[in-house]
Amino acid sequence: MQPQQKEDYQQLADALKSASALLNLAPKSQLYQDAIAICNHLTYPNFRIAVFGPFNHGKSTLINAMLGDRALPIDLIPTTGAAIIVRYGTSLRTRVILTDGTEVYRSGTEVLKQFAVLDNDRRMRSDVASVEVFCPHPFLDTGVEFLDLPGTNDREEQDNLVRQQLLSADLVVQLLDARKLMTLGERENLRDWLLERGIKTVIFVANFINLLEPEEQKQVQNRLRFIAESFRAELPSGFSNLYRVDALPALRARLKGDVAAASSSGLVAFESALQNIVSTFQQNSQKVRLPRVEPIALKVRQSLQAKITPLQSEIKGFDEKQNAKNDIKTRAEQIIKQGFAASLSKLRDWLAVSNLRSKYQADGAVALAQGNFKNWERDTLKKDLKEFQQDIVKWLYQAYDFFQAERPEDLLIPLPDEPKVILPPQSGSFDGLSEPGSVAVGGGIGWLLGGPVGAAVVGSISYLVNKKIQQEGEKITKESYHQKVARLCIDAVDDYLICLSDRGLSILGDCEKKSERVICFSESQEQEPLEIAQKRQELWQLQNGLYQLHKQLEKTLKIPIPPDVKVQRKC
Ligand SMILES: Nc1nc2c(ncn2[C@@H]2O[C@H](COP(=O)(O)OP(=O)(O)OP(=O)(O)O)[C@@H](O)[C@H]2O)c(=O)[nH]1
Ligand SMILES: [Mg+2]
């Protein structure tokens, strides 16, 4: 095997192993065992020939004949009780490894009777993990090994072992008993254990033909040809998939060194075909091993898909619900933003100096003149402002309820200090009214000025504000005292309103900036439930496992990756 090819096979085996691990299969399940068997076999260095068939068909006898030695136990009753690997060694030795790790290593093969033969109940020992026989045979020295298997169609346990072992056989020699050709069980095994698993490198060997009458032999030959032709074996071209070997006479001939008898038993022709077939396959082992990966990979794929599909739909359902929720929140965010902006703009308008003036200047100045400013401020200005503020804050709290982003701060626009007026000095009994001189007023001018003057001031205020006389500088000199006082009140309230406007607009600006963190819906803030996050992770692993498997199948077997197999971004 070329190093590059070996690396490719290893990667394929790793991908198949990882993908099957994702299925959490029971170690005894067929799929698990098949996957492990084919993965281990993909890069196996030796070429393995398994001899397979029902018990007492002469399987062990045939291998012994080829080895020229009674190395393997043979008997008239069901005999072979383990998968015995016969590989090259400088002398005949046996190594048995038990399930507890104990190694039994003996010369000869006598020990097989203890560990690799069925007991009186036709049962295998359950404590044997592997059995190897080392044999100094030149064919084995070419990297070939034989696998002697227990007979099939007797006990389920043996059947399972044989079925599992077949996947790691590069060539299967199926022994047929010429006296009872192809029972139903054999036909089923041929289809289910070999053909359907991509094991098509199969050779039929008919045994016991020597025990038939010559007339019978002819009929059997015809039937054998039919059986062999109907199995679509994949062998190098020019090689037949049907041979006749009389196993016991062949063994005897070999033991005696009788070349003519070995030849007439059919052994020589079979061996030479076997050697040629093997040497062709050894140069191109992918022809043998790769086709077996596909049916197993397909089953792994189906099982993965069966896990992926319900997970996908569950996650899709969750995502759809989540998207619907997000849509609602996004829409809510828009509505709240619009509402907030509208409330904000109403208060901005209200705070515009010109609007404050037209709405409050006259009344404020009158209230100031009447010594009633605080009450007026509380009952009108403050009340109006409070409504606007509440309107704005209401949106912010609604946003907080909905998005749980940042807790909003209260919007507080403090009112300026109460305006103060300093009365100008009176020159004589101006306007015929005698009043005290300059007095600082905060608590009311009216009582200081006395009834008539106070009333005149109030009258002047509305006159002045309405006529906007305060802007006509040239007439100022001709003003009466009460007009002067009225002007002072108007100006004081004007300063007050300008201050309120400046302060208010600046606080509003801050509030608008901070609102961006409150009226803010971010999908990423939403914590996904742990269960869904775990399922998403599991789905990703399954999809990734499937994708990696397909990637290797494409690389090694040229099987295109199906369009629905794609790996999602890891989340
Ligand atoms: N007469 C005759 N007997 C044979 C021939 N081949 C095998 N036998 C006998 O058939 C019996 C069974 O042979 P095995 O080689 O043990 O058969 P097996 O298929 O390995 O049987 P299991 O290990 O039980 O599956 C033995 O007694 C052999 O001597 C043959 O060609 N002619
Ligand atoms: Mg046997």
Coordinates of C-alpha atoms and ligand atoms in Angstrom, one line a residue:
M1 CA 0.0 0.0 0.0
Q2 CA 1.4 3.4 -1.0
P3 CA 2.0 5.8 1.9
Q4 CA -0.4 8.4 0.4
Q5 CA -3.1 5.7 -0.1
K6 CA -2.6 4.5 3.5
E7 CA -3.0 8.1 4.8
D8 CA -6.2 8.5 2.7
Y9 CA -7.6 5.2 4.0
Q10 CA -6.7 6.2 7.6
Q11 CA -8.6 9.5 7.2
L12 CA -11.6 7.7 5.8
A13 CA -11.5 5.2 8.7
D14 CA -11.2 8.0 11.2
A15 CA -14.1 9.9 9.7
L16 CA -16.3 6.7 9.7
K17 CA -15.3 5.9 13.3
S18 CA -16.1 9.4 14.5
A19 CA -19.4 9.5 12.6
S20 CA -20.4 6.1 14.1
A21 CA -19.3 7.3 17.6
L22 CA -21.9 10.1 17.3
L23 CA -24.6 7.5 17.0
N24 CA -23.9 6.1 20.5
L25 CA -24.4 2.6 19.2
A26 CA -24.4 -0.4 21.5
P27 CA -21.0 -2.2 21.2
K28 CA -22.9 -5.3 20.2
S29 CA -24.9 -3.7 17.5
Q30 CA -24.3 -4.9 14.0
L31 CA -23.6 -1.4 12.6
Y32 CA -21.1 -0.6 15.3
Q33 CA -19.2 -3.9 14.8
D34 CA -19.2 -3.6 11.0
A35 CA -18.0 0.0 11.2
I36 CA -15.1 -0.9 13.6
A37 CA -14.3 -4.0 11.5
I38 CA -14.0 -2.2 8.2
C39 CA -12.2 0.8 9.7
N40 CA -9.6 -1.5 11.2
H41 CA -9.3 -3.5 8.0
L42 CA -8.8 -0.6 5.7
T43 CA -5.2 -0.2 6.5
Y44 CA -4.5 -3.8 7.5
P45 CA -1.2 -4.9 6.0
N46 CA -1.9 -8.5 5.2
F47 CA -4.2 -10.0 2.6
R48 CA -6.7 -12.2 4.4
I49 CA -8.4 -15.3 2.9
A50 CA -11.4 -16.5 4.9
V51 CA -12.8 -20.0 4.4
F52 CA -16.5 -19.9 5.0
G53 CA -19.5 -22.2 5.0
P54 CA -21.7 -24.4 7.2
F55 CA -20.2 -26.8 9.7
N56 CA -18.6 -30.0 8.5
H57 CA -18.1 -28.7 5.0
G58 CA -14.4 -29.4 5.2
K59 CA -13.2 -25.8 5.7
S60 CA -10.5 -26.6 8.2
T61 CA -9.6 -29.7 6.1
L62 CA -9.1 -27.5 3.0
I63 CA -6.8 -25.1 4.9
N64 CA -4.8 -28.0 6.3
A65 CA -4.5 -29.4 2.8
M66 CA -3.0 -26.1 1.6
L67 CA -0.7 -25.9 4.6
G68 CA 0.3 -29.6 4.1
D69 CA -0.2 -30.1 7.8
R70 CA -2.9 -31.2 10.2
A71 CA -2.5 -27.8 11.9
L72 CA -6.2 -27.1 12.5
P73 CA -8.6 -29.3 14.3
I74 CA -10.9 -31.3 12.1
D75 CA -13.7 -33.7 13.0
L76 CA -16.9 -35.3 12.0
I77 CA -18.8 -33.2 14.5
P78 CA -19.0 -29.3 14.5
T79 CA -15.5 -28.4 15.4
T80 CA -14.0 -25.0 14.9
G81 CA -14.9 -22.9 17.8
A82 CA -13.1 -19.6 17.2
A83 CA -11.9 -17.4 14.3
I84 CA -8.4 -18.8 13.8
I85 CA -6.0 -16.7 11.9
V86 CA -3.2 -18.6 10.2
R87 CA -0.2 -16.3 9.4
Y88 CA 3.4 -16.7 8.7
G89 CA 5.9 -17.8 11.3
T90 CA 9.2 -19.5 11.3
S91 CA 7.8 -22.5 13.2
L92 CA 4.4 -23.9 13.9
R93 CA 3.1 -22.1 17.0
T94 CA -0.1 -21.0 18.5
R95 CA -1.0 -17.8 20.4
V96 CA -4.3 -17.4 22.2
I97 CA -5.2 -14.2 23.9
L98 CA -8.0 -14.3 26.4
T99 CA -10.5 -11.5 27.1
D100 CA -8.7 -10.7 30.4
G101 CA -5.5 -10.1 28.5
T102 CA -3.8 -13.4 29.4
E103 CA -1.6 -14.7 26.5
V104 CA -1.2 -18.4 25.9
Y105 CA 1.7 -19.0 23.6
R106 CA 2.6 -22.7 22.7
S107 CA 4.5 -24.5 20.0
G108 CA 2.4 -26.7 17.7
T109 CA -1.3 -26.4 17.6
E110 CA -2.4 -28.9 20.3
V111 CA -3.6 -26.0 22.4
L112 CA -6.3 -25.2 19.8
K113 CA -8.2 -28.1 21.2
Q114 CA -8.4 -26.4 24.5
F115 CA -9.3 -22.9 23.3
A116 CA -10.6 -23.0 19.7
V117 CA -12.8 -26.1 19.5
L118 CA -16.5 -26.2 20.3
D119 CA -17.5 -27.9 23.6
N120 CA -19.8 -30.9 24.0
D121 CA -22.8 -28.4 23.7
R122 CA -21.4 -27.0 20.5
R123 CA -20.5 -23.7 22.2
M124 CA -17.5 -21.5 21.8
R125 CA -15.5 -20.4 24.8
S126 CA -16.5 -16.9 25.9
D127 CA -13.1 -16.0 27.3
V128 CA -11.2 -16.2 24.1
A129 CA -10.4 -12.8 22.4
S130 CA -8.2 -14.0 19.5
V131 CA -6.4 -17.1 18.2
E132 CA -3.4 -17.1 15.9
V133 CA -1.5 -20.0 14.4
F134 CA 2.0 -19.2 12.9
C135 CA 3.0 -21.5 10.1
P136 CA 6.2 -21.6 8.0
H137 CA 4.4 -21.8 4.7
P138 CA 5.8 -19.8 1.7
F139 CA 2.4 -18.6 0.5
L140 CA 1.9 -17.0 4.0
D141 CA 5.3 -15.5 3.7
T142 CA 4.0 -13.3 0.9
G143 CA 1.8 -11.3 3.3
V144 CA -1.2 -13.7 3.0
E145 CA -3.1 -15.1 5.9
F146 CA -5.9 -17.7 6.2
L147 CA -8.9 -17.3 8.4
D148 CA -10.6 -20.6 9.5
L149 CA -14.1 -19.8 10.7
P150 CA -16.6 -21.8 12.8
G151 CA -19.4 -23.4 10.7
T152 CA -22.5 -21.4 10.0
N153 CA -26.2 -22.3 10.3
D154 CA -25.8 -24.0 13.7
R155 CA -25.8 -21.5 16.5
E156 CA -26.5 -17.8 16.4
E157 CA -23.4 -17.0 18.4
Q158 CA -21.2 -18.6 15.8
D159 CA -23.2 -17.0 13.0
N160 CA -22.6 -13.6 14.5
L161 CA -18.9 -14.1 14.9
V162 CA -18.6 -15.3 11.3
R163 CA -20.7 -12.5 9.9
Q164 CA -18.5 -10.0 11.7
Q165 CA -15.3 -11.6 10.6
L166 CA -16.3 -11.6 6.9
L167 CA -15.9 -7.9 6.5
S168 CA -12.2 -8.1 7.1
A169 CA -11.6 -10.9 4.6
D170 CA -10.1 -9.7 1.4
L171 CA -11.1 -12.9 -0.3
V172 CA -13.8 -15.3 0.8
V173 CA -13.6 -19.0 -0.1
Q174 CA -17.1 -20.4 0.3
L175 CA -17.1 -24.1 0.7
L176 CA -20.0 -26.0 -0.8
D177 CA -21.0 -29.5 -0.1
A178 CA -21.6 -31.2 -3.4
R179 CA -24.1 -33.6 -1.7
K180 CA -26.4 -30.8 -0.6
L181 CA -25.8 -27.8 -2.7
M182 CA -26.9 -24.4 -1.5
T183 CA -29.4 -24.8 1.2
L184 CA -31.8 -21.9 1.9
G185 CA -29.5 -20.8 4.8
E186 CA -26.5 -20.6 2.5
R187 CA -28.4 -18.6 -0.1
E188 CA -29.5 -16.1 2.5
N189 CA -26.0 -15.8 3.9
L190 CA -24.6 -15.3 0.5
R191 CA -27.1 -12.4 -0.1
D192 CA -27.2 -10.8 3.3
W193 CA -23.7 -11.3 4.6
L194 CA -21.7 -11.0 1.4
L195 CA -23.4 -9.3 -1.6
E196 CA -25.3 -6.6 0.4
R197 CA -22.2 -5.7 2.3
G198 CA -20.2 -5.2 -0.8
I199 CA -18.2 -8.4 -0.3
K200 CA -17.9 -9.6 -3.8
T201 CA -14.4 -11.2 -3.9
V202 CA -15.8 -14.6 -3.4
I203 CA -14.7 -18.0 -4.8
F204 CA -16.8 -21.1 -4.5
V205 CA -15.1 -24.4 -3.8
A206 CA -17.1 -27.6 -4.1
N207 CA -16.1 -30.4 -1.7
F208 CA -17.2 -34.0 -1.5
I209 CA -17.7 -34.4 -5.2
N210 CA -15.5 -37.5 -4.9
L211 CA -18.3 -39.1 -2.8
L212 CA -20.8 -38.8 -5.6
E213 CA -21.6 -41.3 -8.4
P214 CA -20.2 -40.3 -11.8
E215 CA -23.8 -39.6 -13.2
E216 CA -24.6 -37.5 -10.1
Q217 CA -21.3 -35.6 -10.5
K218 CA -22.3 -34.3 -13.9
Q219 CA -25.6 -32.9 -12.7
V220 CA -23.9 -31.3 -9.7
Q221 CA -21.3 -29.7 -11.9
N222 CA -24.1 -28.1 -14.0
R223 CA -25.8 -26.8 -10.9
L224 CA -22.5 -25.6 -9.5
R225 CA -21.8 -23.6 -12.7
F226 CA -25.3 -22.0 -12.4
I227 CA -24.7 -21.0 -8.8
A228 CA -21.3 -19.6 -9.5
E229 CA -22.5 -17.6 -12.6
S230 CA -25.4 -16.1 -10.8
F231 CA -23.2 -14.6 -8.1
R232 CA -21.6 -11.5 -9.5
A233 CA -18.1 -12.1 -8.2
E234 CA -15.6 -9.3 -8.6
L235 CA -12.3 -11.2 -9.4
P236 CA -9.5 -10.2 -11.7
S237 CA -10.5 -10.9 -15.3
G238 CA -9.7 -14.4 -16.6
F239 CA -10.3 -16.2 -13.3
S240 CA -13.1 -18.5 -12.6
N241 CA -15.0 -18.2 -9.3
L242 CA -15.7 -21.9 -9.1
Y243 CA -13.2 -24.7 -8.1
R244 CA -13.5 -28.3 -7.2
V245 CA -11.3 -29.6 -4.3
D246 CA -11.8 -32.9 -2.5
A247 CA -10.4 -31.6 0.7
L248 CA -9.7 -34.8 2.6
P249 CA -8.0 -36.6 -0.3
A250 CA -6.1 -33.4 -0.9
L251 CA -4.8 -33.3 2.6
R252 CA -3.9 -36.9 2.6
A253 CA -2.0 -36.4 -0.7
R254 CA -0.1 -33.4 0.7
L255 CA 0.8 -35.3 3.9
K256 CA 2.1 -38.1 1.8
G257 CA 3.8 -35.8 -0.7
D258 CA 1.8 -37.4 -3.5
V259 CA 1.8 -34.7 -6.2
A260 CA -0.4 -36.6 -8.6
A261 CA -3.1 -37.3 -6.0
A262 CA -2.9 -33.6 -4.9
S263 CA -3.5 -32.6 -8.5
S264 CA -6.4 -35.0 -9.1
S265 CA -8.0 -33.8 -5.8
G266 CA -8.2 -30.3 -7.5
L267 CA -6.0 -28.7 -4.9
V268 CA -3.1 -27.8 -7.2
A269 CA -5.4 -26.0 -9.7
F270 CA -7.2 -24.2 -6.9
E271 CA -3.9 -23.2 -5.2
S272 CA -2.4 -21.8 -8.3
A273 CA -5.5 -19.8 -9.2
L274 CA -5.6 -18.5 -5.6
Q275 CA -2.0 -17.4 -5.7
N276 CA -2.5 -15.5 -9.0
I277 CA -5.7 -13.9 -7.8
V278 CA -4.1 -12.8 -4.5
S279 CA -1.0 -11.4 -6.2
T280 CA -3.3 -9.3 -8.5
F281 CA -5.3 -8.1 -5.6
Q282 CA -2.3 -7.3 -3.4
Q283 CA -1.2 -4.7 -6.0
N284 CA -4.6 -3.1 -5.8
S285 CA -6.1 -3.6 -2.4
Q286 CA -8.5 -0.7 -2.8
K287 CA -10.6 -2.7 -5.3
V288 CA -11.3 -5.2 -2.5
R289 CA -11.7 -3.0 0.6
L290 CA -13.2 0.3 -0.5
P291 CA -16.5 -1.1 -1.9
R292 CA -17.3 -2.4 1.6
V293 CA -17.1 1.0 3.1
E294 CA -20.0 2.4 1.1
P295 CA -22.8 0.3 2.4
I296 CA -21.7 0.8 6.0
A297 CA -21.2 4.5 5.5
L298 CA -24.6 4.7 4.0
K299 CA -26.2 3.1 7.1
V300 CA -24.2 5.4 9.3
R301 CA -25.4 8.3 7.2
Q302 CA -29.0 7.2 7.5
S303 CA -28.7 6.8 11.2
L304 CA -27.1 10.2 11.5
Q305 CA -29.8 11.7 9.4
A306 CA -32.4 10.1 11.6
K307 CA -30.9 12.0 14.5
I308 CA -30.4 15.2 12.6
T309 CA -33.9 15.6 11.2
P310 CA -35.9 15.8 14.4
L311 CA -33.2 18.0 16.0
Q312 CA -33.3 20.3 13.0
S313 CA -37.1 20.7 13.1
E314 CA -37.1 21.3 16.9
I315 CA -34.5 24.0 16.6
K316 CA -36.3 25.5 13.5
G317 CA -39.5 25.6 15.5
F318 CA -37.7 27.4 18.4
D319 CA -36.0 29.8 16.0
E320 CA -39.3 30.6 14.3
K321 CA -40.9 31.4 17.6
Q322 CA -37.9 33.4 18.6
N323 CA -37.9 35.3 15.4
A324 CA -41.6 36.1 15.8
K325 CA -40.8 37.4 19.3
N326 CA -37.9 39.4 17.9
D327 CA -40.1 40.8 15.2
I328 CA -42.6 41.9 17.9
K329 CA -39.8 43.5 19.9
T330 CA -38.3 45.2 16.9
R331 CA -41.7 46.6 16.0
A332 CA -42.2 47.7 19.7
E333 CA -38.8 49.3 19.6
Q334 CA -39.9 51.3 16.5
I335 CA -43.2 52.4 18.1
I336 CA -41.6 53.3 21.4
K337 CA -38.9 55.3 19.6
Q338 CA -41.5 57.2 17.5
G339 CA -43.6 57.9 20.6
F340 CA -40.6 59.0 22.6
A341 CA -39.4 61.2 19.7
A342 CA -42.9 62.8 19.4
S343 CA -43.1 63.5 23.2
L344 CA -39.6 64.9 23.1
S345 CA -40.3 67.2 20.3
K346 CA -43.5 68.4 22.0
L347 CA -41.5 69.4 25.1
R348 CA -38.8 70.9 22.8
D349 CA -41.5 73.0 21.2
W350 CA -42.9 74.0 24.5
L351 CA -39.4 75.0 25.7
A352 CA -38.7 77.2 22.7
V353 CA -38.3 80.7 24.1
S354 CA -40.8 82.3 21.7
N355 CA -43.5 79.7 22.7
L356 CA -42.7 80.1 26.4
R357 CA -43.0 83.8 26.0
S358 CA -46.3 83.8 24.2
K359 CA -47.8 81.4 26.6
Y360 CA -46.5 82.4 30.0
Q361 CA -44.8 85.8 29.8
A362 CA -47.8 88.0 30.4
D363 CA -49.4 85.8 33.1
G364 CA -46.0 85.2 34.8
A365 CA -45.4 89.0 34.9
V366 CA -48.8 89.6 36.3
A367 CA -48.3 86.9 38.9
L368 CA -45.0 88.4 39.8
A369 CA -46.5 91.9 40.0
Q370 CA -49.3 90.5 42.2
G371 CA -46.9 88.7 44.5
N372 CA -48.4 85.4 43.4
F373 CA -45.6 84.1 41.2
K374 CA -44.9 80.9 43.2
N375 CA -48.5 79.8 43.1
W376 CA -48.8 80.7 39.5
E377 CA -45.6 78.8 38.7
R378 CA -46.9 75.7 40.6
D379 CA -50.4 75.8 39.0
T380 CA -49.5 76.5 35.4
L381 CA -45.9 76.3 34.3
K382 CA -44.9 73.5 36.6
K383 CA -48.0 71.6 35.9
D384 CA -47.6 71.9 32.2
L385 CA -44.0 70.9 32.3
K386 CA -44.7 67.9 34.5
E387 CA -47.2 66.6 32.0
F388 CA -44.7 66.8 29.2
Q389 CA -42.0 65.2 31.3
Q390 CA -44.3 62.3 32.3
D391 CA -45.2 61.8 28.7
I392 CA -41.5 61.3 27.8
V393 CA -40.6 59.2 30.9
K394 CA -43.6 56.9 30.2
W395 CA -42.0 55.8 26.9
L396 CA -38.7 55.1 28.6
Y397 CA -40.3 52.9 31.3
Q398 CA -42.3 51.1 28.7
A399 CA -39.0 50.4 26.8
Y400 CA -37.4 49.1 30.0
D401 CA -40.3 46.8 30.7
F402 CA -40.0 45.4 27.2
F403 CA -36.3 45.1 26.6
Q404 CA -34.9 45.1 30.1
A405 CA -31.9 47.0 28.7
E406 CA -30.8 49.9 30.9
R407 CA -32.9 51.3 33.7
P408 CA -34.1 54.8 32.7
E409 CA -33.3 57.9 34.8
D410 CA -36.0 60.3 35.7
L411 CA -36.3 63.3 33.6
L412 CA -36.1 66.3 35.8
I413 CA -36.0 69.9 34.6
P414 CA -35.7 72.1 37.6
L415 CA -37.3 75.5 37.4
P416 CA -35.2 78.6 37.6
D417 CA -35.2 80.7 40.8
E418 CA -38.1 83.0 41.3
P419 CA -37.6 86.3 39.3
K420 CA -36.7 89.4 41.3
V421 CA -37.6 93.0 40.4
I422 CA -35.9 96.0 41.8
L423 CA -38.3 99.0 41.7
P424 CA -36.9 102.1 40.2
P425 CA -36.9 105.3 42.3
Q426 CA -40.1 107.4 41.9
S427 CA -39.6 111.0 40.9
G428 CA -42.1 113.1 42.9
S429 CA -45.7 112.1 42.8
F430 CA -45.4 110.7 39.4
D431 CA -48.8 110.1 37.8
G432 CA -50.3 111.6 41.0
L433 CA -49.5 108.5 43.0
S434 CA -47.2 108.8 46.0
E435 CA -45.3 105.6 46.8
P436 CA -42.1 104.5 48.5
G437 CA -38.8 104.5 46.7
S438 CA -36.8 101.6 45.3
V439 CA -37.6 98.2 46.8
A440 CA -36.4 94.8 45.9
V441 CA -39.4 92.6 45.1
G442 CA -39.8 89.0 45.1
G443 CA -42.8 88.4 47.1
G444 CA -45.1 90.9 45.3
I445 CA -45.1 94.4 44.1
G446 CA -48.8 95.0 44.5
W447 CA -48.9 95.5 48.2
L448 CA -45.8 97.6 48.0
L449 CA -47.1 99.8 45.3
G450 CA -50.5 100.0 46.8
G451 CA -53.8 99.4 45.2
P452 CA -54.1 101.9 42.3
V453 CA -50.4 101.6 41.2
G454 CA -50.5 97.9 41.5
A455 CA -53.6 97.8 39.3
A456 CA -52.0 100.2 36.9
V457 CA -48.9 97.9 36.7
V458 CA -51.0 94.9 36.0
G459 CA -52.9 96.8 33.3
S460 CA -49.7 98.0 31.7
I461 CA -48.3 94.5 31.7
S462 CA -51.0 93.1 29.5
Y463 CA -50.8 96.3 27.4
L464 CA -47.1 96.1 27.0
V465 CA -46.9 92.4 26.3
N466 CA -49.8 92.7 23.8
K467 CA -48.4 95.7 22.0
K468 CA -44.8 94.5 22.4
I469 CA -43.9 98.1 23.4
Q470 CA -41.0 96.8 25.3
Q471 CA -39.2 96.4 22.0
E472 CA -39.8 99.9 20.9
G473 CA -36.8 101.5 22.6
E474 CA -37.6 105.1 21.6
K475 CA -40.8 105.2 23.7
I476 CA -39.1 104.1 26.9
T477 CA -38.3 107.5 28.0
K478 CA -41.9 108.5 28.0
E479 CA -43.0 105.6 30.1
S480 CA -45.0 106.1 33.2
Y481 CA -43.8 104.7 36.5
H482 CA -46.2 101.8 36.4
Q483 CA -45.2 101.1 32.9
K484 CA -41.6 101.0 34.0
V485 CA -42.5 98.6 36.8
A486 CA -44.5 96.5 34.3
R487 CA -41.5 96.4 32.0
L488 CA -39.3 95.3 34.8
C489 CA -41.7 92.4 35.6
I490 CA -41.9 91.4 32.0
D491 CA -38.1 91.4 31.6
A492 CA -37.7 89.5 34.9
V493 CA -40.1 86.8 33.7
D494 CA -38.4 86.8 30.3
D495 CA -35.1 86.1 31.9
Y496 CA -36.7 83.4 33.9
L497 CA -38.2 81.8 30.7
I498 CA -34.9 82.1 28.8
C499 CA -33.2 80.3 31.7
L500 CA -35.9 77.6 31.7
S501 CA -35.6 77.1 28.0
D502 CA -31.8 76.8 28.0
R503 CA -31.7 74.5 30.9
G504 CA -34.6 72.4 29.7
L505 CA -33.3 72.0 26.2
S506 CA -29.9 71.0 27.5
I507 CA -31.4 68.4 29.8
L508 CA -33.6 67.1 27.0
G509 CA -30.5 66.7 24.9
D510 CA -28.9 64.5 27.6
C511 CA -32.1 62.6 28.0
E512 CA -32.3 61.9 24.3
K513 CA -28.7 60.5 24.3
K514 CA -29.3 58.3 27.3
S515 CA -32.6 57.0 25.8
E516 CA -30.6 55.2 23.1
R517 CA -29.4 52.7 25.7
V518 CA -32.9 52.3 27.2
I519 CA -35.0 52.0 24.0
C520 CA -32.7 49.4 22.7
F521 CA -33.6 45.8 21.6
S522 CA -30.7 43.6 20.9
E523 CA -31.3 40.0 19.9
S524 CA -28.0 38.9 21.3
Q525 CA -29.1 40.0 24.7
E526 CA -31.7 37.2 24.7
Q527 CA -30.2 34.3 26.6
E528 CA -31.0 31.0 24.8
P529 CA -32.4 28.2 27.0
L530 CA -29.6 25.7 27.9
E531 CA -31.5 22.9 26.4
I532 CA -31.7 24.5 23.0
A533 CA -28.1 25.5 23.1
Q534 CA -27.1 21.9 23.8
K535 CA -29.3 20.7 21.0
R536 CA -27.7 23.2 18.6
Q537 CA -24.3 21.9 19.7
E538 CA -25.4 18.3 19.2
L539 CA -26.8 19.1 15.8
W540 CA -23.6 20.8 14.8
Q541 CA -21.6 17.8 15.8
L542 CA -23.9 15.4 13.9
Q543 CA -23.8 17.5 10.8
N544 CA -20.1 18.0 11.0
G545 CA -19.5 14.3 11.5
L546 CA -21.7 13.5 8.5
Y547 CA -20.0 16.2 6.4
Q548 CA -16.5 15.0 7.3
L549 CA -17.5 11.4 6.4
H550 CA -18.8 12.6 3.0
K551 CA -15.7 14.6 2.4
Q552 CA -13.6 11.5 2.9
L553 CA -16.0 9.4 0.8
E554 CA -15.7 11.9 -2.0
K555 CA -11.9 12.0 -1.8
T556 CA -11.4 8.2 -1.6
L557 CA -14.4 6.7 -3.3
K558 CA -15.3 9.6 -5.6
I559 CA -18.8 9.7 -4.2
P560 CA -20.1 13.2 -4.6
I561 CA -21.2 15.0 -1.4
P562 CA -25.1 15.3 -1.5
P563 CA -26.2 18.9 -1.7
D564 CA -28.2 18.6 1.6
V565 CA -25.1 17.6 3.5
K566 CA -23.4 20.8 4.6
V567 CA -22.0 21.9 7.9
Q568 CA -23.5 24.9 9.6
R569 CA -21.5 27.6 11.2
K570 CA -20.6 26.6 14.7
C571 CA -22.6 28.6 17.2
Ligands
LIG1 N1 -14.8 -38.1 2.6 C1 -14.5 -36.9 2.8 N2 -14.5 -36.4 4.0 C2 -14.2 -35.1 4.1 C3 -13.8 -34.3 3.0 N3 -13.5 -33.1 3.5 C4 -13.7 -33.1 4.8 N4 -14.1 -34.3 5.2 C5 -14.4 -34.7 6.5 O1 -15.5 -33.9 7.0 C6 -15.4 -33.7 8.4 C7 -15.5 -32.2 8.7 O2 -14.4 -31.6 8.2 P1 -13.9 -30.2 8.8 O3 -12.7 -29.7 8.0 O4 -13.7 -30.3 10.3 O5 -15.1 -29.3 8.5 P2 -15.4 -27.8 8.9 O6 -16.1 -27.2 7.8 O7 -14.1 -27.2 9.3 O8 -16.3 -28.0 10.1 P3 -16.6 -26.9 11.3 O9 -15.3 -26.6 11.8 O10 -17.4 -27.7 12.3 O11 -17.3 -25.8 10.7 C8 -14.1 -34.2 8.8 O12 -14.2 -35.5 9.4 C9 -13.3 -34.3 7.5 O13 -12.4 -35.4 7.6 C10 -13.8 -34.9 1.7 O14 -13.4 -34.3 0.7 N5 -14.1 -36.2 1.7
MG2 MG -13.5 -26.3 11.0

